[in-house]
């Protein structure tokens, strides 16, 4: 199985399919630190990352921002003192696309320095 | 009356007083774009800032981050595509200090380029 973090996150069309239950069962174990959250009826992937201070948190926010720009897919990034919360979902389909799992895995790679 | 944005945001102690109703009535009109929100019983100041794209939003996040570091007081900054939501409150007193109004005014100055 190809690692999620090495796949590319294709731009998503409004008629693209949400992940199926089967895909979810295959993909979620590859990003075990991410939880599924529902906000306003939209399912999203979310993970909290911990840091020593605000500067380190903001540096990670910028790394995730750079990833987002390079993938053409943008998460919500909440920066606080010592903590960054990243949330991925696909706006156009109001839910989760395979892209979101790929981008979550790439975010993990940034954190662990892989 | 001295403009809020020119005042310094002193580090806050756990025994510092929350703003009184009278102070709130004096201070809030100086930052009219900020709303009072309550999260988990804690009152906070919040404003949404709009941008053309993700890069511009992230640039503003970094400006607010620089302000936060220089003041030694840190907000929550939510960065999304074309939007930044800044939330100020004083963690140690579980509510709003005069500092938060000052930092909100300084955030406005960054946005308008004053």
Coordinates of C-alpha atoms in Angstrom, one line a residue:
Chain A
X1 CA 0.0 0.0 0.0
X2 CA 1.4 3.4 -1.0
X3 CA 1.9 5.7 1.9
X4 CA -0.7 8.4 2.0
X5 CA 1.9 11.2 2.6
X6 CA 3.6 10.4 -0.7
X7 CA 0.5 10.8 -2.8
X8 CA -0.5 14.1 -4.4
X9 CA -3.6 15.9 -3.3
X10 CA -5.5 16.6 -6.5
X11 CA -7.7 19.6 -6.8
X12 CA -11.3 18.6 -6.0
X13 CA -14.3 19.3 -8.1
X14 CA -17.8 20.0 -6.7
X15 CA -19.0 16.7 -8.2
X16 CA -16.2 14.6 -6.7
X17 CA -17.3 11.8 -4.5
X18 CA -16.9 11.9 -0.7
X19 CA -14.9 9.0 0.7
X20 CA -16.9 5.8 1.1
X21 CA -17.1 3.9 4.4
X22 CA -14.7 1.3 2.9
X23 CA -12.1 4.0 1.9
X24 CA -12.5 5.6 5.4
X25 CA -11.7 2.2 7.0
X26 CA -8.6 1.9 4.8
X27 CA -7.4 5.4 5.2
X28 CA -8.1 6.4 8.8
X29 CA -5.7 3.9 10.4
X30 CA -2.9 5.6 8.4
X31 CA -3.5 8.8 10.3
X32 CA -4.4 7.5 13.7
X33 CA -3.9 10.8 15.5
X34 CA -6.6 12.5 13.6
X35 CA -10.2 12.5 14.9
X36 CA -13.4 12.9 12.9
X37 CA -15.3 15.9 13.9
X38 CA -18.7 17.2 12.6
X39 CA -19.2 21.0 12.3
X40 CA -22.4 22.3 10.9
X41 CA -23.2 18.9 9.5
X42 CA -19.9 18.7 7.7
X43 CA -17.4 15.9 8.6
X44 CA -13.8 17.0 9.0
X45 CA -10.5 15.6 10.1
X46 CA -8.8 17.3 13.0
X47 CA -5.6 17.0 15.0
X48 CA -4.1 19.1 17.8
X49 CA -0.3 19.6 17.7
X50 CA 1.6 20.7 20.9
X51 CA 4.5 23.1 21.0
X52 CA 6.7 24.7 23.6
X53 CA 5.5 28.2 23.0
X54 CA 3.7 30.6 20.6
X55 CA 6.6 31.1 18.2
X56 CA 7.1 27.4 17.6
X57 CA 3.3 27.0 17.1
X58 CA 3.2 29.8 14.6
X59 CA 6.2 28.3 12.7
X60 CA 4.3 25.1 12.3
X61 CA 1.2 27.1 11.1
X62 CA 3.4 28.5 8.4
X63 CA 4.7 25.1 7.4
X64 CA 1.2 23.8 7.1
X65 CA 0.3 27.0 5.1
X66 CA 3.1 26.3 2.7
X67 CA 1.9 22.7 2.2
X68 CA -1.6 24.0 1.6
X69 CA -0.5 26.4 -1.1
X70 CA 1.6 23.7 -2.8
X71 CA -1.3 21.3 -2.8
X72 CA -3.9 23.9 -3.7
X73 CA -6.0 22.7 -0.8
X74 CA -6.5 24.7 2.3
X75 CA -7.3 23.7 5.9
X76 CA -8.4 25.7 8.9
X77 CA -5.4 26.3 11.2
X78 CA -6.0 27.5 14.7
X79 CA -2.8 28.9 16.2
X80 CA -2.7 29.4 20.0
X81 CA 0.1 29.5 22.6
X82 CA 1.8 26.1 22.5
X83 CA -0.9 24.6 20.3
X84 CA -2.0 24.3 16.7
X85 CA -5.2 22.7 15.6
X86 CA -5.4 21.7 11.9
X87 CA -8.7 20.8 10.3
X88 CA -9.0 19.4 6.8
X89 CA -12.2 18.9 4.8
X90 CA -13.3 19.6 1.2
X91 CA -15.4 22.8 1.1
X92 CA -16.8 22.0 -2.4
X93 CA -18.3 18.6 -1.4
X94 CA -19.1 19.6 2.2
X95 CA -17.3 16.6 3.5
X96 CA -14.2 14.4 3.3
X97 CA -12.4 13.6 0.1
X98 CA -9.5 11.2 -0.2
X99 CA -7.4 14.4 -0.6
X100 CA -8.1 15.3 3.0
X101 CA -6.6 12.1 4.3
X102 CA -3.5 12.6 2.1
X103 CA -3.1 16.2 3.4
X104 CA -3.5 15.1 7.0
X105 CA -0.8 12.5 6.4
X106 CA 1.4 15.2 4.9
X107 CA 0.7 17.4 7.9
X108 CA 1.9 14.6 10.2
X109 CA 5.1 14.4 8.2
X110 CA 5.8 18.1 8.8
X111 CA 5.3 17.6 12.5
X112 CA 7.5 14.6 12.9
X113 CA 10.0 16.0 10.5
X114 CA 9.8 13.0 8.2
Chain B
X1 CA -9.0 60.1 25.6
X2 CA -5.8 58.3 24.7
X3 CA -6.3 56.0 21.7
X4 CA -6.3 52.3 22.8
X5 CA -3.9 51.2 20.1
X6 CA -1.2 53.5 21.4
X7 CA -1.3 52.0 24.9
X8 CA 0.9 49.1 26.0
X9 CA -0.5 45.8 26.9
X10 CA 0.9 45.0 30.3
X11 CA 1.5 41.4 31.3
X12 CA -1.5 40.2 33.3
X13 CA -1.4 38.5 36.7
X14 CA -3.8 35.9 37.9
X15 CA -5.2 38.3 40.4
X16 CA -5.7 41.2 38.0
X17 CA -9.3 42.5 37.7
X18 CA -11.6 41.7 34.8
X19 CA -12.9 44.8 33.1
X20 CA -15.9 46.4 34.8
X21 CA -19.1 47.1 33.1
X22 CA -18.1 50.8 33.1
X23 CA -14.8 50.1 31.5
X24 CA -16.4 47.9 28.9
X25 CA -18.8 50.7 28.0
X26 CA -15.9 53.0 27.6
X27 CA -13.6 50.6 25.7
X28 CA -15.9 48.7 23.3
X29 CA -16.9 51.7 21.2
X30 CA -13.3 52.1 20.4
X31 CA -13.2 48.7 18.7
X32 CA -16.6 48.6 17.1
X33 CA -15.8 45.7 14.7
X34 CA -15.2 43.3 17.6
X35 CA -17.9 41.2 19.1
X36 CA -18.1 39.7 22.5
X37 CA -18.3 35.9 22.4
X38 CA -18.6 33.5 25.3
X39 CA -16.8 30.1 25.0
X40 CA -16.9 27.6 27.8
X41 CA -18.1 30.4 30.2
X42 CA -15.2 32.7 29.3
X43 CA -15.9 36.1 27.6
X44 CA -13.7 36.9 24.7
X45 CA -13.3 39.6 22.0
X46 CA -13.5 38.3 18.4
X47 CA -13.3 39.7 14.9
X48 CA -13.2 38.2 11.4
X49 CA -10.8 39.8 8.9
X50 CA -11.4 39.1 5.1
X51 CA -8.6 38.7 2.5
X52 CA -8.4 37.8 -1.2
X53 CA -6.7 34.4 -0.7
X54 CA -4.9 32.1 1.7
X55 CA -1.5 33.7 1.4
X56 CA -2.8 37.2 2.3
X57 CA -4.7 35.6 5.3
X58 CA -1.6 33.8 6.5
X59 CA 0.5 37.0 6.2
X60 CA -1.9 38.8 8.5
X61 CA -1.8 35.9 10.9
X62 CA 2.0 36.4 11.1
X63 CA 1.6 40.1 11.7
X64 CA -0.8 39.4 14.6
X65 CA 1.7 36.8 15.8
X66 CA 4.4 39.4 15.8
X67 CA 2.2 41.8 17.8
X68 CA 1.4 39.0 20.3
X69 CA 5.0 38.2 20.9
X70 CA 6.0 41.9 21.3
X71 CA 3.1 42.4 23.8
X72 CA 3.7 39.1 25.6
X73 CA 0.0 38.4 25.2
X74 CA -1.3 35.8 22.8
X75 CA -4.7 35.4 21.1
X76 CA -6.2 32.5 19.2
X77 CA -5.8 33.0 15.4
X78 CA -7.8 30.9 13.0
X79 CA -6.4 31.1 9.5
X80 CA -8.6 29.9 6.6
X81 CA -8.8 30.6 2.9
X82 CA -9.5 34.4 2.7
X83 CA -10.3 34.8 6.3
X84 CA -8.6 35.2 9.7
X85 CA -10.5 35.2 13.0
X86 CA -8.7 36.7 15.9
X87 CA -9.9 36.1 19.5
X88 CA -8.4 37.9 22.5
X89 CA -9.0 37.1 26.1
X90 CA -6.9 36.8 29.2
X91 CA -6.3 33.1 30.1
X92 CA -5.2 33.8 33.6
X93 CA -8.3 35.6 34.7
X94 CA -10.7 33.5 32.5
X95 CA -12.1 36.6 30.9
X96 CA -11.5 40.1 29.6
X97 CA -8.8 42.5 30.8
X98 CA -8.2 46.0 29.6
X99 CA -5.2 44.5 27.8
X100 CA -7.5 42.6 25.5
X101 CA -9.2 45.8 24.3
X102 CA -5.8 47.3 23.7
X103 CA -4.6 44.3 21.7
X104 CA -7.8 44.3 19.7
X105 CA -7.2 47.9 18.8
X106 CA -3.7 47.2 17.8
X107 CA -4.9 44.3 15.7
X108 CA -7.2 46.7 13.9
X109 CA -4.3 49.0 13.2
X110 CA -2.4 46.1 11.5
X111 CA -5.4 45.5 9.3
X112 CA -6.0 49.0 8.2
X113 CA -2.2 49.7 7.9
X114 CA -2.4 52.6 10.4

